Coordinates of C-alpha atoms and ligand atoms in Angstrom, one line a residue:
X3 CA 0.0 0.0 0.0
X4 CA 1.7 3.0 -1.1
X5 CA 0.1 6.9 -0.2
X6 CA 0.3 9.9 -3.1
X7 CA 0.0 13.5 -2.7
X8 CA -0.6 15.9 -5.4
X9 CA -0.8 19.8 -4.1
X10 CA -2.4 22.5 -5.9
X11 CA -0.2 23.5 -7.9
X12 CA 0.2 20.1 -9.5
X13 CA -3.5 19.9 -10.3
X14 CA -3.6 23.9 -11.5
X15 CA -4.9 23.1 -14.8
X16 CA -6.4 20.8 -17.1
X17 CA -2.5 20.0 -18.0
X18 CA -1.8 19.5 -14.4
X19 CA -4.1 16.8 -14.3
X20 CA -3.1 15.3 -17.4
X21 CA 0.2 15.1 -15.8
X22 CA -1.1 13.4 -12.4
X23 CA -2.3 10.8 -15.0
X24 CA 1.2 10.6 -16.6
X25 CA 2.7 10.2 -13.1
X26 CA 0.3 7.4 -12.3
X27 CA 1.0 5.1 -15.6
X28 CA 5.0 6.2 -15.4
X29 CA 5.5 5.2 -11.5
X30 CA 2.4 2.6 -10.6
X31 CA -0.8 2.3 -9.3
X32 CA -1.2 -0.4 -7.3
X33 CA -2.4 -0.5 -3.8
X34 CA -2.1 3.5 -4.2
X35 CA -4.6 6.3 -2.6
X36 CA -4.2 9.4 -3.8
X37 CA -4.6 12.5 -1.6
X38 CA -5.4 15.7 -3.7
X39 CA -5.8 19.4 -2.8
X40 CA -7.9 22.2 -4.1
X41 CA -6.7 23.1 -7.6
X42 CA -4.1 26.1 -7.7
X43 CA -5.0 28.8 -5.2
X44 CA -8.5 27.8 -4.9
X45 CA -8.2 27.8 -1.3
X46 CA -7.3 31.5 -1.2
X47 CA -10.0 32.1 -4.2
X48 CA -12.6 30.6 -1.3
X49 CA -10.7 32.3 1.4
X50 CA -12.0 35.6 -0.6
X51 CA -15.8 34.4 -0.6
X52 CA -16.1 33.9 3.1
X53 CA -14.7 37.2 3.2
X54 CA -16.8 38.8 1.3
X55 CA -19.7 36.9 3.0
X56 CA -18.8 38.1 6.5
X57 CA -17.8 42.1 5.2
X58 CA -21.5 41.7 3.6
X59 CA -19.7 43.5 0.0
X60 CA -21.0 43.7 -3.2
X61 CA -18.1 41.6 -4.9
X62 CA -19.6 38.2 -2.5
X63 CA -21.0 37.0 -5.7
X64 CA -18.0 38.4 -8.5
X65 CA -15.7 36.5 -6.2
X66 CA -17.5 33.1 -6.2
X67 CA -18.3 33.4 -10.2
X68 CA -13.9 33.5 -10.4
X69 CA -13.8 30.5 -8.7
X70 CA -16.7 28.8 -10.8
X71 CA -15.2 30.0 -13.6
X72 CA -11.8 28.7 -13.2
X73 CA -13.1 25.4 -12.7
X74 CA -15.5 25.7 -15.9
X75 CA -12.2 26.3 -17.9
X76 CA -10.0 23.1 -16.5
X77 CA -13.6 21.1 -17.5
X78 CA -13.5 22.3 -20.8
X79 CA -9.8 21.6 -21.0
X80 CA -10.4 18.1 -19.7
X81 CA -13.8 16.6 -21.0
X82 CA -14.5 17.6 -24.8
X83 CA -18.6 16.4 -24.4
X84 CA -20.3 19.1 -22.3
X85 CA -23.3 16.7 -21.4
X86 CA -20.6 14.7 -19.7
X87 CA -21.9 14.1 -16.1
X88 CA -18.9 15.5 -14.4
X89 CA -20.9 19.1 -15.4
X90 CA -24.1 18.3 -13.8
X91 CA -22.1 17.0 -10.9
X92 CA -19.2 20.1 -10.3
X93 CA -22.9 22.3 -10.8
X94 CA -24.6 20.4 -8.5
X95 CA -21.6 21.6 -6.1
X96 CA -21.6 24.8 -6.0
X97 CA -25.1 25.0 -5.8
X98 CA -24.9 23.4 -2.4
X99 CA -22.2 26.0 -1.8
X100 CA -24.3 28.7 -2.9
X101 CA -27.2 27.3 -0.6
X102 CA -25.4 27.1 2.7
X103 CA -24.3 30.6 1.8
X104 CA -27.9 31.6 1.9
X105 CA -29.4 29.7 4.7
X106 CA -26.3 29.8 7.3
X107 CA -27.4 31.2 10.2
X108 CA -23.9 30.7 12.5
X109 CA -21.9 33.8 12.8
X110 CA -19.2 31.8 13.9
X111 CA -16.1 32.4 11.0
X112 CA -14.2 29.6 11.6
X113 CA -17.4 27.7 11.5
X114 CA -18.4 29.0 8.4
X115 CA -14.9 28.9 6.8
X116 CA -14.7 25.3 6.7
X117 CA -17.9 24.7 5.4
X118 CA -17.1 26.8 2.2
X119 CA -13.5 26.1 2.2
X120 CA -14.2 22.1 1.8
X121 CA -15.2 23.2 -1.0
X122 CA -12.4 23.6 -2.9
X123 CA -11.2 19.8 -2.3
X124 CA -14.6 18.3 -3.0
X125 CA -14.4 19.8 -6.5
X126 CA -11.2 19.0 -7.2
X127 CA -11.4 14.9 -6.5
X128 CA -14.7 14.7 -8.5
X129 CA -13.3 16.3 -11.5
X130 CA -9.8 14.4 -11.4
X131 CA -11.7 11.1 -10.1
X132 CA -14.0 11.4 -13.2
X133 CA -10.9 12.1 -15.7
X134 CA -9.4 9.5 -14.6
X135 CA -12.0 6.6 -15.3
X136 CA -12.6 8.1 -18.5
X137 CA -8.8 7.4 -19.7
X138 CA -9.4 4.0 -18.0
X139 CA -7.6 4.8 -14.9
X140 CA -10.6 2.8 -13.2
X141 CA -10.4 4.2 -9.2
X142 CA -13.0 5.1 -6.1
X143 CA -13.8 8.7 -5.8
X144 CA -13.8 8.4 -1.1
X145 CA -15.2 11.4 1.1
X146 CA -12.2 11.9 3.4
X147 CA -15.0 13.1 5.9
X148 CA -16.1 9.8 6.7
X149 CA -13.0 8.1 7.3
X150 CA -11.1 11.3 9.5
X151 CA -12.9 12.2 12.4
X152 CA -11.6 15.7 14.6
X153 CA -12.8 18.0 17.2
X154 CA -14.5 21.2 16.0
X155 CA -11.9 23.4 16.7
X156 CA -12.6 24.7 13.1
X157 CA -9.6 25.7 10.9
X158 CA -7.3 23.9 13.1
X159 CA -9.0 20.9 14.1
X160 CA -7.7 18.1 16.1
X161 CA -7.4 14.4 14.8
X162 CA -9.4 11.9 16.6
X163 CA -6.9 9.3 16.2
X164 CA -9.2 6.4 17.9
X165 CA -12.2 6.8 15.5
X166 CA -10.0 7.9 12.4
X167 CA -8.0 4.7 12.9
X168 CA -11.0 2.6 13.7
X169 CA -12.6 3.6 10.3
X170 CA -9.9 3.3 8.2
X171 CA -9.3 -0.1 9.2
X172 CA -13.0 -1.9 8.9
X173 CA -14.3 0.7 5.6
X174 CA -11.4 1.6 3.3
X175 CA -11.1 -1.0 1.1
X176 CA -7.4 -1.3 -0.6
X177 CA -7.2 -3.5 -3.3
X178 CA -8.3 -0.2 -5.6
X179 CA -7.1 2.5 -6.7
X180 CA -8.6 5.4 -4.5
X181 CA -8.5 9.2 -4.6
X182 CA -9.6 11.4 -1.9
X183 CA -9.7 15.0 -0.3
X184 CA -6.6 16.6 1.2
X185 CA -7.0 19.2 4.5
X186 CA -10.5 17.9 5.4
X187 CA -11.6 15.9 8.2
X188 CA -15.0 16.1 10.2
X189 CA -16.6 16.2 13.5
X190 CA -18.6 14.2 15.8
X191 CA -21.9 16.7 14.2
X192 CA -20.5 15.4 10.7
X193 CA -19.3 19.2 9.9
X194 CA -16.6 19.4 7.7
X195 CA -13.6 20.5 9.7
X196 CA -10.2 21.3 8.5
X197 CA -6.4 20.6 9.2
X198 CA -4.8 24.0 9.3
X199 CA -3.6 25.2 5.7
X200 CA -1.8 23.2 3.6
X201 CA -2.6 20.4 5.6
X202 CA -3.0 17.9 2.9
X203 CA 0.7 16.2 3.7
X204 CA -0.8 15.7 7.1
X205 CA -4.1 13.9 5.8
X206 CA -2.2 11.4 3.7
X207 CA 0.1 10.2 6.8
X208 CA -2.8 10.2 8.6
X209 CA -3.6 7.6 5.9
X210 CA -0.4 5.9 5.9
X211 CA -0.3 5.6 9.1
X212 CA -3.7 3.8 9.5
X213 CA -3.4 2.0 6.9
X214 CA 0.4 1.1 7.4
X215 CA 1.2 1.9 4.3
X216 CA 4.5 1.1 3.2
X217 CA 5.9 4.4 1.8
X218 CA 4.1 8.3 1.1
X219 CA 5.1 10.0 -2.0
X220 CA 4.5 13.6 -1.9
X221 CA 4.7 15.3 -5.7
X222 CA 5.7 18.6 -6.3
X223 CA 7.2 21.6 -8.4
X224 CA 10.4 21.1 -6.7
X225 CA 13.1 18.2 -7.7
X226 CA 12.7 17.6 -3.7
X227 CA 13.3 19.0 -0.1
X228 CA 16.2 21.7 -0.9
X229 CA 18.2 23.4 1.5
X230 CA 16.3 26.4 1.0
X231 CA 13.3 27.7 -0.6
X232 CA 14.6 28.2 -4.3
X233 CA 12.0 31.3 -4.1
X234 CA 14.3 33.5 -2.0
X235 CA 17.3 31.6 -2.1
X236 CA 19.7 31.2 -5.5
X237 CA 21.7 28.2 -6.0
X238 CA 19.4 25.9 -3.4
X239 CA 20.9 22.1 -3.1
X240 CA 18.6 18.5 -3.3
X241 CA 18.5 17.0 0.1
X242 CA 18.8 13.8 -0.8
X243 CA 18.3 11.9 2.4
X244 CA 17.1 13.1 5.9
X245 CA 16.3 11.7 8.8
X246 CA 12.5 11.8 10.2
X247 CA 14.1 14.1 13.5
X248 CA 15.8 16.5 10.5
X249 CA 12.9 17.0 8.8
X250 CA 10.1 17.5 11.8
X251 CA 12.8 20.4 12.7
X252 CA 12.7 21.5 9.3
X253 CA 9.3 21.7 8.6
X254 CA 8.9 23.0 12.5
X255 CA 10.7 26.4 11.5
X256 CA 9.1 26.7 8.4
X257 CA 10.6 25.2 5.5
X258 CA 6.7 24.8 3.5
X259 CA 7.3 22.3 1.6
X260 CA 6.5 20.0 4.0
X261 CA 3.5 20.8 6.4
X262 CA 4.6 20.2 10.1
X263 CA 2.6 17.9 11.2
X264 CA 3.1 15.2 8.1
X265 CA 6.1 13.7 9.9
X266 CA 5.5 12.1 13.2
X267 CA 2.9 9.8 12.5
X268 CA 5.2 8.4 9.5
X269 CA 8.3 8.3 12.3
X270 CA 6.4 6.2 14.7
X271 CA 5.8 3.6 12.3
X272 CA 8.9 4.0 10.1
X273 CA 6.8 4.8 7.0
X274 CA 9.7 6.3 4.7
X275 CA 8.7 9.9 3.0
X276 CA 9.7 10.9 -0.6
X277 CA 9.3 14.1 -2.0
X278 CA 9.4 14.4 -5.7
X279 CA 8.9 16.4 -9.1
X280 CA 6.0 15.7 -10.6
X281 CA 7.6 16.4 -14.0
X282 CA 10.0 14.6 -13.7
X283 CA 8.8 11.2 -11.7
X284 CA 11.5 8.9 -12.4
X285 CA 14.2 10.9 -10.5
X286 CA 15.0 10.2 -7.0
X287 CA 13.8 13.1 -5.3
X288 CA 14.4 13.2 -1.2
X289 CA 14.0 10.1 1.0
X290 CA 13.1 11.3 4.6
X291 CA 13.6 8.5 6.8
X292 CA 15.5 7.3 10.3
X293 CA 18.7 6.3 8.8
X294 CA 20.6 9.1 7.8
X295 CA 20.4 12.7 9.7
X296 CA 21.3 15.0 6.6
X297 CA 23.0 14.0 3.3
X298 CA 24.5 16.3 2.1
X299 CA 25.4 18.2 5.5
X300 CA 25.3 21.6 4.6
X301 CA 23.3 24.4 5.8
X302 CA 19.6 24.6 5.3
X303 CA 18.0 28.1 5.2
X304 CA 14.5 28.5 6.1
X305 CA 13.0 32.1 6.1
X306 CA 9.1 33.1 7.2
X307 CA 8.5 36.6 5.6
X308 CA 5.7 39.0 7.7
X309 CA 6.3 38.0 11.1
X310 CA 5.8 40.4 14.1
X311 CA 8.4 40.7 16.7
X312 CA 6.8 42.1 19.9
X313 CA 8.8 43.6 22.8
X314 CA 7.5 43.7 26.4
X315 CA 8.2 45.1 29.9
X316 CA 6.9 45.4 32.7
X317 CA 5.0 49.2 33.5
X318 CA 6.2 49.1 36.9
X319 CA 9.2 47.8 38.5
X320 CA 8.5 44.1 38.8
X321 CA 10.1 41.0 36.6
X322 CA 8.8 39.0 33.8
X323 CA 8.9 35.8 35.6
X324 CA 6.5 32.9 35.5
X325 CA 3.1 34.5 36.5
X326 CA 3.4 37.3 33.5
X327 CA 4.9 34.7 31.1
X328 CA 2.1 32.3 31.6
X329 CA -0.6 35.6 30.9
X330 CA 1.4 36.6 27.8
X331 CA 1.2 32.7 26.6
X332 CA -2.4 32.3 27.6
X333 CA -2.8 35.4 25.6
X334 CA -1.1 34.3 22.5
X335 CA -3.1 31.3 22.5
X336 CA -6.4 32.6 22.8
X337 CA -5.7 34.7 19.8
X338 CA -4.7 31.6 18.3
X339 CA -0.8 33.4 17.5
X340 CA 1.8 30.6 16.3
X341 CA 4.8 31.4 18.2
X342 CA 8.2 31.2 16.5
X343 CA 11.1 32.1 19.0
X344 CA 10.9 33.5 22.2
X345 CA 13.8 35.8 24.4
X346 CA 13.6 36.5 27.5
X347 CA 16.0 38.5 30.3
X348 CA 14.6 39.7 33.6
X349 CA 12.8 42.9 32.3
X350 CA 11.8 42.0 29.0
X351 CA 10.3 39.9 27.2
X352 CA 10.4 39.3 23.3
X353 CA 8.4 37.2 20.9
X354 CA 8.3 36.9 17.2
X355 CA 4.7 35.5 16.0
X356 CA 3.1 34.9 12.6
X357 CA -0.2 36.3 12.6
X358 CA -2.0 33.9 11.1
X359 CA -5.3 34.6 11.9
X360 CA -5.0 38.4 11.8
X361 CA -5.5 38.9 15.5
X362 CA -2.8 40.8 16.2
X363 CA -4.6 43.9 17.1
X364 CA -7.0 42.1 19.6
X365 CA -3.7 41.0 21.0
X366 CA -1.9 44.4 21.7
X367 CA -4.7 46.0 22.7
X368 CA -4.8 43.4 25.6
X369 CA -1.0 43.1 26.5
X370 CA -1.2 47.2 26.5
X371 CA -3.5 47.1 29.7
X372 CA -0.3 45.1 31.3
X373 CA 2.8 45.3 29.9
X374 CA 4.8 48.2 28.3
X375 CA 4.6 46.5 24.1
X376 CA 6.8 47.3 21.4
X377 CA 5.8 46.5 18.3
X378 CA 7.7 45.3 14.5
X379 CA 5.6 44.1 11.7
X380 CA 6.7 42.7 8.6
X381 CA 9.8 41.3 9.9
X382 CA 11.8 38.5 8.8
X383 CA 12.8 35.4 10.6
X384 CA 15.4 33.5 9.4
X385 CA 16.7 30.0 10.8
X386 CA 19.9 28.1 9.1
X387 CA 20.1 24.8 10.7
X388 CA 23.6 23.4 10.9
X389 CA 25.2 27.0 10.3
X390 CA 28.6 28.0 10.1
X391 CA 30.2 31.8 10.4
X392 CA 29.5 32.3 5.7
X393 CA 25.7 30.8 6.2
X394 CA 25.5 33.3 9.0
X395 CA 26.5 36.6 7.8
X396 CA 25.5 36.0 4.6
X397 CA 21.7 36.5 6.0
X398 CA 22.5 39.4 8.0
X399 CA 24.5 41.7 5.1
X400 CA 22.6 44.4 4.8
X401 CA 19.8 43.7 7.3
X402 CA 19.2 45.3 10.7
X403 CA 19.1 42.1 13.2
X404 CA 16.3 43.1 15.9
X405 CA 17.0 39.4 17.7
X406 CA 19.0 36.6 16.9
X407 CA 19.2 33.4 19.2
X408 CA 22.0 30.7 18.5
X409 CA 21.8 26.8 20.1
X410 CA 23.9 24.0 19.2
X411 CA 22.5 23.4 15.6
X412 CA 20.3 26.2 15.0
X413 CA 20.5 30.2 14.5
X414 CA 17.3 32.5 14.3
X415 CA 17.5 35.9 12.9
X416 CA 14.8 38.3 13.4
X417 CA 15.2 41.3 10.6
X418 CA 13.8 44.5 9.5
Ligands
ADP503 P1 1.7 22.1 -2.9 O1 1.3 22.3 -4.3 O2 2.0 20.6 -2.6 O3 0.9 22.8 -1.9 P2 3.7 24.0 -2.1 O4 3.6 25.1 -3.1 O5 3.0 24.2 -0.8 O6 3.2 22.7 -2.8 O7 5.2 23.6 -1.8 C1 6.2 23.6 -2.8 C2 6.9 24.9 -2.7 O8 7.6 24.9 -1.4 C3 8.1 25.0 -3.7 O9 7.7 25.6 -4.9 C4 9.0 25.9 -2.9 O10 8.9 27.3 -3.4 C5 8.6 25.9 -1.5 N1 9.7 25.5 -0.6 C6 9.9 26.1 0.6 N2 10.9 25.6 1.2 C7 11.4 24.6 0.4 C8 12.5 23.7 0.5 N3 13.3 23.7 1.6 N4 12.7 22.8 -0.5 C9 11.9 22.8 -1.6 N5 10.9 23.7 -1.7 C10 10.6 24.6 -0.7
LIG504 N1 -6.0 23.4 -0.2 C1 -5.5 23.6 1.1 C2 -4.6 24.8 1.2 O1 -4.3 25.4 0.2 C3 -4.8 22.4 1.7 C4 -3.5 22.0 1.0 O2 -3.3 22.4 -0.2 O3 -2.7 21.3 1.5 O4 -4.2 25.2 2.3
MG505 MG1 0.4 23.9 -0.7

């Protein structure tokens, strides 16, 4: 049993999913299930439309029609008979979309978010599911909803590994080939719920793991994990091996390709990761797995643009110690802030955050009442793992370096 991932921007057109075809007949197809996102930036198309819903504006419905549209065109690409079924059916979609839209009544946003945002995958695994059996790639379209049970702590939700495992193992049936929805999961009310974003690596080792598959492949526009993101950085290296600890660090301090939470479930049960291009399948790509730490050992830069570095002290004389530092945590996490480094002395108190959920004014308005706050946005944070002197000041010519924190292995750079 082998697990296959295929992100968005794999699947972005009707060539993309020509390709994921290609892929299939070049590498196999056996035992496989195949874990597919939204199609290109759907997800921040639908992110726009809930939007739009909540800020009650006029462009609610212009913003919808772009992402009905776009899938109109791959469908046109793709299937040359317009009465093919897979019309009706994508139609048939977005009218339920449209008419939970207009008879929602919960004013909750994160509620409503993954109700529309599901969307996105549903669409996506119907059309490719469809293309497929009609090139004789004969496979079972699954609702990942019935098989991945969570909590409903909506846009972030929690795997309910007991049921999850419980239903993989009596109703997913192997012998075919599968395909399925990335990111989704849902509760014990059967509302979708979702992973956090880009959480499809996470659903197919959920997958693996259950299943115990006997390798994950994910497929991308990269020839595999680099040292750095090849977006920002010139002259990035393949990885070709890392170890499952390498990679959890990795993907911990924000090297995207990989999400975070993909890689522990695979370590626990040994369930090797490769990462590869999907143009060019046959190549080896990265194999994450326990035997070797990092191959090549060189440095690996990961950088996380528009972070906010915020600064506190106390307003009278006292220390940050314990009782303050648990406030300012319970703080961040009640405005749901994912923490990326923290510094403290005996005064102060500094924390860089991405602010993912645009909280961050809630959250200064709050510390203000107790602390003294200081305040960057847009700053950089930048992490080498395995550094040396070169990796280091290459990252810091010509920045101003507002915190930088060194251990054994690692260095973070906070910059303006
Ligand atoms: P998906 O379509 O699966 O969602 P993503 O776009 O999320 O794919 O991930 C692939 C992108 O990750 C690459 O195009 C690359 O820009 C970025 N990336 C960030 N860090 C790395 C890294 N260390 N190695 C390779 N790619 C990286
Ligand atoms: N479609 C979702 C997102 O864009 C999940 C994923 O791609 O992994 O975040
Ligand atoms: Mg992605």
């Amino acid at each position: 049993m082998q697990v296959f991932k295929f992100g968005g921007a794999s699947i972005k057109d009707a060539e993309g999913v020509k390709n994921l075809a290609s892929v299939l007949h070049k590498v196999g197809y056996n035992n496989t299930l195949v874990v597919v996102s939204a199609m290109g930036k759907t997800t921040n198309a639908l992110e726009l439309v809930i939007k739009n819903y909540f800020d009650k504006t006029s462009e609610l419905q212009s913003s919808l029609q772009d992402v009905i549209k776009y899938h109109n065109a791959v469908l046109i690409d793709l299937f040359d008979n317009e009465n093919h079924p897979i019309f009706q059916k994508i139609s048939l979609l977005f009218k339920e979309l449209k008419g939970f839209l207009n008879t929602n009544k919960s004013p909750d946003y994160n509620f409503v978010y993954d109700q529309v945002i599901g969307f996105g995958e549903l669409i996506s695994t119907a059309i490719i599911s469809e293309y497929l059996n009609g090139i004789e790639l004969k496979n079972s379209w699954i609702d990942v909803r019935e098989y991945i049970k969570t909590d409903n702590y909506y846009r972030s939700a929690h795997v309910d590994w007991e049921k999850t495992q419980k239903l993989i193992k009596s109703n997913f049936k192997r012998s075919v080939l599968n395909i399925t929805q990335g990111f989704l999961g849902s509760d014990s009310n059967n509302f979708t719920t979702t992973l956090g974003r880009e959480g499809s690596d996470y659903t197919a080792a959920i997958f693996a793991y259950c299943l115990n598959a006997n390798r994950v492949t994910i497929w991308k526009d990269v020839p595999g994990v680099l040292n750095a993101d090849p977006r920002y950085f010139e002259n990035a290296k393949l990885l070709n091996k890392i170890s499952y600890r390498e990679a959890i660090e990795l993907a911990f301090y924000g090297a995207s390709v990989i999400h975070p939470k993909t890689l522990q479930p695979l370590q626990r049960k040994e369930i090797p990761l490769f990462v590869k291009s999907f143009l060019n399948p046959e190549n080896t790509g990265t194999r994450i797995g326990k035997e070797v730490m990092l191959d090549p050992m060189i440095p690996c830069f990961i950088v996380k643009k528009n972070q906010v570095l915020i600064k506190l002290s106390s307003l009278d004389f006292s220390y940050i110690v314990e009782e303050n530092i648990s406030e300012i945590f319970n703080l961040l996490h009640l405005y749901k802030m994912k923490v990326d480094v923290i510094q403290n002395s005996a005064i102060s108190f500094s924390v860089c955050v991405d602010n993912i959920y645009n909280n961050l004014e809630k959250l200064l308005h709050h510390l203000k009442a107790k602390f003294k706050v200081l305040c960057h946005k847009n700053v950089s944070l930048y992490t080498i793992r395995h550094y040396n002197d070169k990796a280091i000041s290459q990252i810091e010519a010509d920045k101003t370096v507002l915190l930088k924190q060194l251990t054994q292995e690692t260095v973070q750079v906070v910059t303006k």
